[in-house]
């Protein structure tokens, strides 16, 4: 039985039907991780004992006829989520020894619903990166081609799915960190509307942009996981108190009569030929499914990367001030007083990209430069958000590529931060606007690398983008398969 | 040049980072390139545009000031690099 490629709906039926136990399923995941992780490097920590204990508890619930769609299902989490008594490094040397004293709200929700946490996934350090090359635990490799990047920063979360290690993962998306790796690894990933999912206990990078979201190998699983973690949390004052709809109830309603906008600024020269071909074919499929396709404009798209790298770095410089070697993490002290200890701890604990972003952000916020950089970027952010709101007066959804090219080679952009930043051109605007979006597989390149298409929705319209994603998935054969490892 | 090595050293002090000479040189070049790129925002006239701090319009979230349980001293201090009783211990601040 190929347990590793089944959907959680199929697995859930077997678990509830008594055909399969969670312990056996969890064992199968742990074995798959053991034989594939040296190639992919998607896991930083595997917690086999804790997972098997949780699986046994889930089996007891299932035997009693209790439990929901996640009961007994193995899941893995980006190493950015605080997990009580389980190492949480955030891909950084500075947190190499950090054992959280509490669970993030999303982790607590998953445990309460009987999900089995099997481990913590590799990521770019502090979620800063587009290639998963910036991890203290080493780069993650794309399961479809081990010489290629899996995308970032939730690279481990996407690669673990493509490698068949687990069927569900959780990631975070600040400028595309769920959607871009999902696209490069041929899986489904959703970035919810800002405020939809609690961030309590999630290591902060850029607080006005960060959002938690699900990754899966198919749209239905992705919808199930979103429903399980979404909702207001009194412990996160930026979470929004609006009801969570039943995403599965409307998933298969189709998209007949829906208006899908194509923002012309996303169909530019420089778009890879294979990506363009796959997106054009996807547009045809949506037409056949009864959607109306119209061209729209998001005129400030070209300014999004510049805007993002001021706002995100400014917020990061503030958020990462907490890593000072006082309350947790790895301290380095060469006897030069308190300030010396701070400096030595931070110089030894942070990687190059994190230092670069702290420096840029500190500069953008520093005396004399605040108005020219940070305030200017916040005003441009208003224009970018207004672009989307104007477009959504005309259409229900937007459709775009996720990334200008399929996954690039490991090392290809490592020495040129600006080129790396520009690879996020199609994902960053959505975070600035605070809207929801997702990536679903829509083809393979000539070199056998996955290509994703991106759907954007109005604020809190996750149900609508999931519906459009399911309609496409149901009409095509893309995605859902494991990479040949 | 948008930024000099002296500027970068100053920012590093503000950020509580020490940079090796080689790091300092590389950081100066990279920050200069990135700041040159973000200058393109100045192509846009933002006169009269309100800044956006949060994409979802929100005002302060208040809650009742009620006593609740907390994780306790042992849990709070379990990751302390150095402690002294129920306190975090740091290098001497005042001579």
Coordinates of C-alpha atoms in Angstrom, one line a residue:
Chain A
X1 CA 0.0 0.0 0.0
X2 CA 1.5 3.4 -1.1
X3 CA 0.5 5.2 2.1
X4 CA 2.9 8.1 1.3
X5 CA 1.0 9.3 -1.7
X6 CA -2.6 9.1 -0.3
X7 CA -4.6 12.2 0.5
X8 CA -5.6 12.8 4.1
X9 CA -9.2 12.2 3.1
X10 CA -8.3 8.7 1.9
X11 CA -6.1 8.1 5.0
X12 CA -8.8 9.4 7.3
X13 CA -11.3 6.9 5.8
X14 CA -8.8 4.0 6.4
X15 CA -8.1 5.2 9.9
X16 CA -11.8 5.5 10.9
X17 CA -12.6 2.3 9.1
X18 CA -10.1 0.4 11.2
X19 CA -8.1 -0.6 8.1
X20 CA -5.1 1.3 9.2
X21 CA -3.7 2.6 12.5
X22 CA -2.1 5.9 13.1
X23 CA 0.9 4.1 14.6
X24 CA 1.4 2.2 11.4
X25 CA 0.9 5.3 9.3
X26 CA 3.3 7.3 11.5
X27 CA 5.9 4.5 11.2
X28 CA 5.6 4.6 7.5
X29 CA 6.2 8.4 7.5
X30 CA 9.2 8.0 9.8
X31 CA 10.6 5.3 7.6
X32 CA 10.2 7.4 4.5
X33 CA 11.9 10.3 6.2
X34 CA 14.8 8.0 7.3
X35 CA 15.5 6.9 3.7
X36 CA 14.9 10.3 2.0
X37 CA 16.1 13.0 4.3
X38 CA 19.8 12.7 3.6
X39 CA 19.0 13.6 0.0
X40 CA 16.4 16.3 0.6
X41 CA 17.4 17.7 4.0
X42 CA 13.9 18.9 4.6
X43 CA 13.7 18.0 8.4
X44 CA 15.8 19.7 11.0
X45 CA 14.3 17.7 13.9
X46 CA 12.4 14.4 13.8
X47 CA 10.5 13.5 17.0
X48 CA 9.8 9.8 16.5
X49 CA 9.0 8.9 20.1
X50 CA 6.7 11.8 20.7
X51 CA 5.0 11.1 17.3
X52 CA 4.4 7.5 18.1
X53 CA 3.0 8.3 21.5
X54 CA 0.6 10.9 19.9
X55 CA -0.3 8.3 17.3
X56 CA -1.2 5.7 19.9
X57 CA -3.4 8.3 21.6
X58 CA -5.1 9.0 18.3
X59 CA -5.7 5.3 17.7
X60 CA -7.5 5.1 21.1
X61 CA -9.7 8.0 20.0
X62 CA -10.4 6.4 16.6
X63 CA -11.1 3.0 18.2
X64 CA -13.8 4.7 20.4
X65 CA -15.3 6.2 17.2
X66 CA -14.2 9.7 18.0
X67 CA -11.9 12.1 16.2
X68 CA -12.1 14.4 13.2
X69 CA -10.4 14.7 9.8
X70 CA -6.9 15.3 11.3
X71 CA -7.1 12.6 14.0
X72 CA -4.1 10.3 13.6
X73 CA -2.7 12.2 10.5
X74 CA 1.0 12.8 10.6
X75 CA 2.0 16.5 10.0
X76 CA 5.3 18.4 10.0
X77 CA 5.8 22.0 10.9
X78 CA 8.2 24.7 9.7
X79 CA 10.8 25.2 12.4
X80 CA 9.4 28.7 13.1
X81 CA 6.5 27.4 15.2
X82 CA 7.1 27.2 19.0
X83 CA 6.5 23.5 20.0
X84 CA 6.5 22.9 23.7
X85 CA 9.6 20.9 24.8
X86 CA 10.6 20.3 21.2
X87 CA 13.7 22.1 19.7
X88 CA 12.7 25.2 17.6
X89 CA 15.7 26.7 15.8
X90 CA 14.1 28.9 13.1
X91 CA 17.0 27.7 10.9
X92 CA 19.4 29.8 13.0
X93 CA 22.5 29.1 15.0
X94 CA 21.4 31.7 17.5
X95 CA 18.4 29.4 18.5
X96 CA 20.4 26.1 18.2
X97 CA 19.5 25.2 21.8
X98 CA 16.0 26.8 22.1
X99 CA 13.4 24.5 23.7
X100 CA 10.1 26.4 23.8
X101 CA 8.2 26.4 27.1
X102 CA 4.9 26.7 25.3
X103 CA 3.0 25.8 22.1
X104 CA 2.1 28.3 19.4
X105 CA -1.7 28.5 19.1
X106 CA -1.7 26.7 15.7
X107 CA 0.3 23.9 17.3
X108 CA -2.1 23.6 20.2
X109 CA -5.0 23.5 17.8
X110 CA -3.4 20.7 15.8
X111 CA -2.6 18.7 18.9
X112 CA -6.2 19.2 20.2
X113 CA -7.5 17.8 16.9
X114 CA -5.4 14.7 17.1
X115 CA -2.8 15.5 14.4
X116 CA 0.5 13.7 14.9
X117 CA 3.5 16.0 14.8
X118 CA 6.4 14.1 13.4
X119 CA 9.0 16.9 13.3
X120 CA 10.2 20.3 12.4
X121 CA 11.1 21.4 8.9
X122 CA 14.1 23.2 7.4
X123 CA 13.7 26.8 6.4
X124 CA 15.7 29.9 5.5
X125 CA 17.0 31.4 8.7
X126 CA 14.3 33.5 10.4
X127 CA 12.2 33.0 7.2
X128 CA 14.5 35.3 5.2
X129 CA 15.2 33.9 1.8
X130 CA 13.7 32.6 -1.5
X131 CA 15.9 29.4 -1.9
X132 CA 16.3 27.7 1.5
X133 CA 20.1 28.2 1.1
X134 CA 20.2 30.5 4.2
X135 CA 19.7 27.8 6.8
X136 CA 22.1 26.9 9.6
X137 CA 21.0 23.3 9.0
X138 CA 22.2 23.5 5.4
X139 CA 20.2 23.9 2.1
X140 CA 17.1 21.9 1.3
X141 CA 17.2 20.2 -2.1
X142 CA 14.3 20.1 -4.5
X143 CA 13.0 16.5 -4.6
X144 CA 12.3 16.8 -8.4
X145 CA 16.0 17.7 -9.0
X146 CA 18.5 17.6 -6.2
X147 CA 20.7 20.2 -7.8
X148 CA 17.9 22.8 -7.6
X149 CA 16.5 24.9 -4.8
X150 CA 13.1 24.0 -3.4
X151 CA 12.2 27.6 -3.0
X152 CA 12.0 29.5 0.3
X153 CA 11.6 30.3 3.0
X154 CA 9.2 27.3 3.7
X155 CA 11.5 25.1 1.5
X156 CA 11.3 22.1 3.9
X157 CA 7.5 22.4 4.1
X158 CA 7.2 22.0 0.3
X159 CA 10.0 19.5 -0.2
X160 CA 8.7 17.1 2.5
X161 CA 5.4 16.9 0.6
X162 CA 7.0 16.3 -2.8
X163 CA 9.2 13.7 -1.2
X164 CA 6.3 11.8 0.3
X165 CA 7.6 12.2 3.9
X166 CA 4.2 13.6 5.2
X167 CA 0.9 14.6 3.6
X168 CA 0.5 17.9 5.4
X169 CA 2.8 20.7 6.5
X170 CA 2.5 24.2 7.9
X171 CA 4.5 27.2 6.7
X172 CA 4.6 30.9 6.9
X173 CA 4.5 33.5 4.1
X174 CA 5.9 37.0 4.4
X175 CA 6.7 37.7 0.8
X176 CA 5.9 34.4 -0.9
X177 CA 7.4 31.9 1.5
X178 CA 4.6 29.4 1.1
X179 CA 3.5 30.0 -2.5
X180 CA 6.9 30.1 -4.2
X181 CA 8.3 26.8 -2.6
X182 CA 4.9 25.1 -3.3
X183 CA 5.2 26.1 -6.9
X184 CA 8.8 24.9 -7.2
X185 CA 8.0 21.6 -5.6
X186 CA 4.7 20.9 -7.4
X187 CA 2.5 21.1 -4.3
X188 CA -0.4 23.3 -3.1
X189 CA 0.2 26.2 -0.7
X190 CA -2.1 28.9 0.6
X191 CA -1.3 32.2 2.2
X192 CA -4.4 33.3 4.1
X193 CA -5.5 36.9 4.5
X194 CA -3.6 38.9 7.1
X195 CA -5.3 38.2 10.4
X196 CA -7.0 34.9 9.4
X197 CA -4.6 32.6 11.3
X198 CA -3.1 33.2 14.8
X199 CA 0.6 34.0 14.9
X200 CA 0.9 33.6 18.7
X201 CA 4.0 31.5 19.2
X202 CA 5.3 32.0 15.6
X203 CA 8.8 33.5 15.5
X204 CA 8.3 37.0 14.1
X205 CA 10.1 38.3 11.0
X206 CA 8.0 41.2 9.6
X207 CA 4.9 41.6 11.7
X208 CA 2.8 43.6 9.3
X209 CA 3.3 40.9 6.6
X210 CA 3.8 37.5 8.2
X211 CA 1.0 35.0 7.9
X212 CA 0.7 31.2 8.7
X213 CA -0.7 28.9 6.1
X214 CA -1.1 25.3 5.0
X215 CA 0.7 23.2 2.4
X216 CA -0.5 19.9 1.0
X217 CA -0.4 17.7 -2.1
X218 CA -3.9 18.5 -3.1
X219 CA -6.5 21.3 -2.7
X220 CA -8.9 19.4 -0.5
X221 CA -6.2 18.6 2.1
X222 CA -5.0 22.2 2.0
X223 CA -8.6 23.4 2.7
X224 CA -9.0 20.9 5.5
X225 CA -5.8 22.1 7.2
X226 CA -6.7 25.8 6.8
X227 CA -10.0 25.1 8.4
X228 CA -8.2 23.4 11.3
X229 CA -5.9 26.3 12.1
X230 CA -7.8 29.4 11.1
X231 CA -9.7 31.7 13.5
X232 CA -9.5 34.5 16.0
X233 CA -7.1 34.1 18.9
X234 CA -7.3 36.4 21.9
X235 CA -3.5 35.9 22.3
X236 CA -2.9 37.5 18.9
X237 CA -4.3 41.0 18.8
X238 CA -3.7 41.2 15.0
X239 CA -6.0 38.1 14.4
X240 CA -9.4 39.1 13.1
X241 CA -12.6 38.1 14.8
X242 CA -14.6 36.9 11.8
X243 CA -16.2 33.4 11.5
X244 CA -14.2 30.6 9.7
X245 CA -16.4 29.2 6.9
X246 CA -16.6 25.5 6.2
X247 CA -14.1 25.5 3.3
X248 CA -15.0 22.0 2.3
X249 CA -18.7 22.8 2.0
X250 CA -18.2 25.1 -1.0
X251 CA -15.0 23.5 -2.4
X252 CA -16.7 21.7 -5.4
X253 CA -19.2 24.4 -6.4
X254 CA -17.3 25.2 -9.6
X255 CA -16.4 28.6 -11.0
X256 CA -18.9 29.0 -13.8
X257 CA -19.6 32.7 -14.3
X258 CA -16.8 33.9 -12.1
X259 CA -14.6 36.7 -13.4
X260 CA -10.9 36.0 -13.4
X261 CA -8.6 39.0 -13.9
X262 CA -5.1 38.7 -15.5
X263 CA -3.0 41.6 -14.3
X264 CA -1.0 42.6 -17.4
X265 CA 2.0 43.6 -15.3
X266 CA 2.6 40.0 -14.4
X267 CA 2.8 38.9 -18.0
X268 CA 6.1 40.6 -18.8
X269 CA 9.1 40.1 -21.0
X270 CA 11.5 37.9 -19.1
X271 CA 8.9 35.4 -18.1
X272 CA 10.3 32.0 -18.7
X273 CA 8.9 30.4 -21.9
X274 CA 7.8 27.2 -20.2
X275 CA 6.1 29.1 -17.4
X276 CA 4.3 31.3 -19.9
X277 CA 3.1 28.2 -21.8
X278 CA 1.8 26.5 -18.7
X279 CA 0.0 29.7 -17.5
X280 CA -1.5 30.3 -21.0
X281 CA -2.8 26.7 -21.0
X282 CA -4.2 27.1 -17.5
X283 CA -6.1 30.2 -18.6
X284 CA -7.7 28.2 -21.5
X285 CA -8.8 25.5 -19.0
X286 CA -10.4 28.2 -16.8
X287 CA -12.3 29.5 -19.9
X288 CA -13.5 25.9 -20.6
X289 CA -14.7 25.7 -17.0
X290 CA -16.9 28.6 -17.6
X291 CA -14.9 31.5 -16.1
X292 CA -14.8 34.8 -17.8
X293 CA -11.3 36.1 -18.3
X294 CA -10.5 39.8 -18.4
X295 CA -7.3 41.8 -18.4
X296 CA -6.8 44.1 -15.5
X297 CA -4.0 46.4 -14.4
X298 CA -2.0 46.6 -11.1
X299 CA 0.0 49.6 -12.1
X300 CA 2.4 49.8 -9.1
X301 CA 3.5 46.1 -9.3
X302 CA 7.0 47.1 -10.4
X303 CA 7.6 49.0 -7.1
X304 CA 6.6 46.1 -4.8
X305 CA 10.0 44.6 -4.3
X306 CA 11.6 47.9 -3.4
X307 CA 8.7 48.6 -1.0
X308 CA 8.9 45.2 0.6
X309 CA 12.7 45.3 1.2
X310 CA 12.3 48.5 3.2
X311 CA 9.2 47.5 5.2
X312 CA 10.2 43.9 5.9
X313 CA 13.8 44.7 6.8
X314 CA 12.7 47.6 9.1
X315 CA 10.3 45.4 10.9
X316 CA 12.9 42.6 11.0
X317 CA 15.5 44.9 12.6
X318 CA 13.1 45.6 15.4
X319 CA 11.8 42.1 15.8
X320 CA 15.3 40.5 15.9
X321 CA 16.5 42.9 18.5
X322 CA 15.3 40.3 21.1
X323 CA 18.1 37.9 20.2
X324 CA 20.6 39.4 22.6
X325 CA 21.8 36.3 24.5
X326 CA 20.0 37.3 27.7
X327 CA 16.8 35.2 28.0
X328 CA 17.3 32.3 25.5
X329 CA 19.5 31.2 22.7
X330 CA 23.2 30.8 22.3
X331 CA 25.2 33.4 24.2
X332 CA 28.7 34.4 23.2
X333 CA 30.6 36.5 25.8
X334 CA 34.3 37.4 25.6
X335 CA 34.3 39.5 28.7
X336 CA 33.8 42.9 27.1
X337 CA 30.7 43.9 29.1
X338 CA 27.0 43.8 28.4
X339 CA 27.1 45.6 25.0
X340 CA 30.1 43.5 24.0
X341 CA 28.1 40.3 24.8
X342 CA 25.2 41.5 22.7
X343 CA 27.4 42.2 19.7
X344 CA 29.4 39.0 20.0
X345 CA 26.2 36.9 20.4
X346 CA 24.6 38.5 17.4
X347 CA 27.7 38.4 15.2
X348 CA 28.2 34.7 15.9
X349 CA 24.6 33.7 15.9
X350 CA 23.1 35.3 12.7
X351 CA 23.9 34.3 9.2
X352 CA 24.8 36.7 6.3
X353 CA 21.3 37.3 5.0
X354 CA 19.8 37.9 8.4
X355 CA 22.6 40.4 9.1
X356 CA 22.1 42.1 5.8
X357 CA 18.4 42.6 6.5
X358 CA 18.9 43.8 10.0
X359 CA 21.4 46.3 8.7
X360 CA 19.1 47.5 5.9
X361 CA 16.2 47.8 8.2
X362 CA 18.2 49.6 10.9
X363 CA 19.5 52.0 8.2
X364 CA 15.9 52.7 6.9
X365 CA 14.7 53.5 10.4
X366 CA 17.7 55.5 11.5
X367 CA 17.7 59.2 12.2
X368 CA 17.6 61.2 9.0
X369 CA 16.5 58.4 6.8
X370 CA 13.1 57.4 8.2
X371 CA 11.0 59.7 6.0
X372 CA 13.0 59.0 2.8
X373 CA 12.9 55.2 3.2
X374 CA 10.4 53.7 5.7
X375 CA 7.6 56.3 5.4
X376 CA 8.0 56.5 1.7
X377 CA 7.6 52.7 1.4
X378 CA 4.5 52.8 3.6
X379 CA 2.9 55.3 1.3
X380 CA 3.8 53.2 -1.8
X381 CA 2.3 50.3 0.1
X382 CA -1.0 52.2 0.1
X383 CA -0.9 52.6 -3.7
X384 CA -0.1 48.8 -4.1
X385 CA -3.1 47.9 -1.9
X386 CA -5.4 50.3 -3.7
X387 CA -4.4 48.6 -7.0
X388 CA -5.7 45.3 -5.8
X389 CA -8.9 46.8 -4.3
X390 CA -9.6 48.6 -7.6
X391 CA -9.0 45.4 -9.6
X392 CA -11.3 43.5 -7.3
X393 CA -14.2 45.9 -8.1
X394 CA -14.1 44.4 -11.6
X395 CA -13.2 40.7 -10.9
X396 CA -13.6 37.9 -8.4
X397 CA -10.1 36.5 -8.6
X398 CA -6.8 37.2 -10.1
X399 CA -4.6 34.6 -11.9
X400 CA -0.8 35.0 -12.3
X401 CA 2.4 33.0 -12.4
X402 CA 4.0 32.3 -9.0
X403 CA 7.6 32.8 -10.0
X404 CA 9.2 34.1 -13.3
X405 CA 11.2 30.9 -13.7
X406 CA 11.1 27.2 -12.5
X407 CA 13.4 26.4 -9.6
X408 CA 16.9 27.7 -10.2
X409 CA 20.2 25.9 -9.4
X410 CA 21.6 25.9 -5.8
X411 CA 24.2 28.6 -5.6
X412 CA 23.0 30.4 -8.8
X413 CA 21.9 33.5 -7.0
X414 CA 23.7 33.1 -3.7
X415 CA 26.2 35.9 -4.3
X416 CA 23.7 38.5 -5.6
X417 CA 21.1 39.4 -3.0
X418 CA 19.3 41.8 -5.3
X419 CA 18.8 39.2 -8.0
X420 CA 17.5 36.8 -5.3
X421 CA 15.0 39.5 -4.1
X422 CA 13.7 40.1 -7.6
X423 CA 12.7 36.5 -8.0
X424 CA 9.8 37.3 -5.6
X425 CA 8.3 39.9 -7.8
X426 CA 5.0 38.0 -8.3
X427 CA 4.4 37.0 -4.7
X428 CA 5.4 40.1 -2.7
X429 CA 2.6 42.5 -3.7
X430 CA -0.1 40.2 -2.1
X431 CA 1.6 40.4 1.3
X432 CA 1.8 44.2 1.1
X433 CA -1.9 44.3 0.3
X434 CA -2.7 41.7 3.1
X435 CA -4.9 39.6 0.8
X436 CA -5.1 35.8 0.4
X437 CA -3.5 33.8 -2.4
X438 CA -2.5 30.3 -3.3
X439 CA -0.2 28.3 -5.6
X440 CA -1.3 25.2 -7.3
X441 CA 0.6 23.0 -9.8
X442 CA -0.1 23.7 -13.5
X443 CA 2.6 21.9 -15.5
X444 CA 6.2 20.9 -15.8
X445 CA 9.1 22.6 -17.5
X446 CA 11.0 20.9 -20.3
X447 CA 13.6 20.1 -17.7
X448 CA 11.1 18.3 -15.5
X449 CA 10.6 21.0 -12.9
X450 CA 7.1 21.9 -11.5
X451 CA 5.4 25.1 -12.5
X452 CA 2.7 26.7 -10.4
X453 CA -0.1 29.2 -11.0
X454 CA -1.2 31.7 -8.5
X455 CA -4.7 32.8 -7.5
X456 CA -5.4 35.9 -5.6
X457 CA -8.6 36.6 -3.7
X458 CA -10.3 39.4 -1.9
X459 CA -9.8 39.8 1.9
X460 CA -11.1 36.7 3.7
X461 CA -12.1 35.1 0.4
X462 CA -10.1 31.9 1.0
X463 CA -13.2 29.8 0.2
X464 CA -13.3 31.3 -3.3
X465 CA -9.7 30.8 -4.2
X466 CA -9.9 27.2 -2.9
X467 CA -13.0 26.6 -5.1
X468 CA -11.2 27.9 -8.2
X469 CA -8.1 25.9 -7.3
X470 CA -10.2 22.7 -6.8
X471 CA -12.0 23.2 -10.2
X472 CA -8.6 23.4 -11.9
X473 CA -7.1 20.5 -10.1
X474 CA -10.2 18.4 -10.8
X475 CA -10.1 19.2 -14.6
X476 CA -6.4 18.4 -15.0
X477 CA -3.7 15.9 -14.0
X478 CA -1.1 18.2 -12.5
X479 CA 0.2 17.7 -9.0
X480 CA -0.6 15.1 -6.4
X481 CA 2.3 12.9 -7.4
X482 CA 5.6 12.3 -5.6
X483 CA 8.9 13.2 -7.0
X484 CA 10.9 10.2 -8.1
X485 CA 13.6 9.9 -5.4
Chain B
X1 CA 27.7 55.8 -3.6
X2 CA 24.6 55.7 -1.5
X3 CA 26.4 54.5 1.6
X4 CA 30.0 54.5 2.8
X5 CA 31.9 52.0 5.0
X6 CA 31.7 54.6 7.9
X7 CA 27.9 54.7 7.5
X8 CA 27.8 50.9 7.6
X9 CA 30.0 50.8 10.7
X10 CA 27.6 53.3 12.4
X11 CA 24.5 51.2 11.5
X12 CA 26.2 48.1 12.7
X13 CA 26.8 49.7 16.1
X14 CA 23.1 50.7 16.2
X15 CA 22.1 47.1 15.3
X16 CA 24.5 45.7 18.0
X17 CA 26.4 43.8 15.4
X18 CA 30.2 43.5 14.9
X19 CA 31.4 43.0 11.3
X20 CA 34.7 41.6 10.3
X21 CA 36.7 43.9 7.9
X22 CA 35.8 41.5 5.0
X23 CA 32.2 41.5 6.0
X24 CA 32.1 45.2 6.3
X25 CA 33.4 45.6 2.7
X26 CA 30.9 43.1 1.3
X27 CA 28.0 44.6 3.3
X28 CA 28.8 48.1 2.0
X29 CA 28.8 47.0 -1.6
X30 CA 25.6 45.0 -1.2
X31 CA 23.7 47.7 0.8
X32 CA 24.8 50.3 -1.8
X33 CA 23.3 48.2 -4.6
X34 CA 20.1 47.5 -2.7
X35 CA 19.6 51.2 -1.6
X36 CA 20.3 52.2 -5.2
X37 CA 17.5 49.9 -6.4
X38 CA 15.0 51.0 -3.8
X39 CA 15.5 54.6 -4.9
X40 CA 13.0 53.8 -7.7
X41 CA 10.3 54.5 -5.2
X42 CA 11.1 58.2 -5.7
X43 CA 9.7 57.9 -9.2
X44 CA 6.3 57.9 -7.5
X45 CA 4.6 61.0 -6.3
X46 CA 3.2 60.1 -2.9
X47 CA 2.2 63.6 -1.9
X48 CA -1.0 63.4 0.2
X49 CA -1.0 59.6 0.3
X50 CA -1.6 58.1 3.7
X51 CA 1.0 55.6 4.9
X52 CA -0.2 52.0 5.4
X53 CA 1.2 50.4 8.6
X54 CA -1.1 47.4 8.5
X55 CA -3.0 46.1 5.5
X56 CA -6.1 45.2 7.6
X57 CA -7.5 48.4 9.1
X58 CA -7.3 47.9 12.8
X59 CA -7.3 50.0 15.9
X60 CA -5.9 49.0 19.3
X61 CA -7.2 45.7 20.6
X62 CA -8.1 46.1 24.2
X63 CA -9.0 43.4 26.7
X64 CA -10.2 43.3 30.3
X65 CA -7.3 43.7 32.8
X66 CA -7.8 40.3 34.5
X67 CA -5.3 38.2 36.4
X68 CA -4.5 34.9 34.5
X69 CA -2.1 32.1 35.1
X70 CA 1.4 32.2 33.5
X71 CA 4.1 29.7 32.7
X72 CA 6.0 30.2 36.0
X73 CA 9.6 31.0 36.8
X74 CA 11.1 27.7 36.0
X75 CA 9.6 27.4 32.6
X76 CA 10.4 31.1 31.9
X77 CA 14.0 30.6 32.8
X78 CA 14.5 27.2 31.3
X79 CA 16.4 28.6 28.3
X80 CA 18.4 31.2 30.2
X81 CA 22.0 31.2 29.1
X82 CA 22.9 32.1 32.7
X83 CA 20.7 32.5 35.7
X84 CA 21.0 33.5 39.4
X85 CA 18.1 32.2 41.4
X86 CA 14.9 33.5 39.7
X87 CA 16.8 36.1 37.7
X88 CA 18.5 36.2 34.3
X89 CA 22.2 36.9 34.8
X90 CA 24.1 39.2 32.4
X91 CA 27.6 40.7 32.3
X92 CA 28.2 43.6 34.7
X93 CA 26.5 46.8 33.4
X94 CA 27.8 49.4 35.8
X95 CA 31.4 49.6 36.9

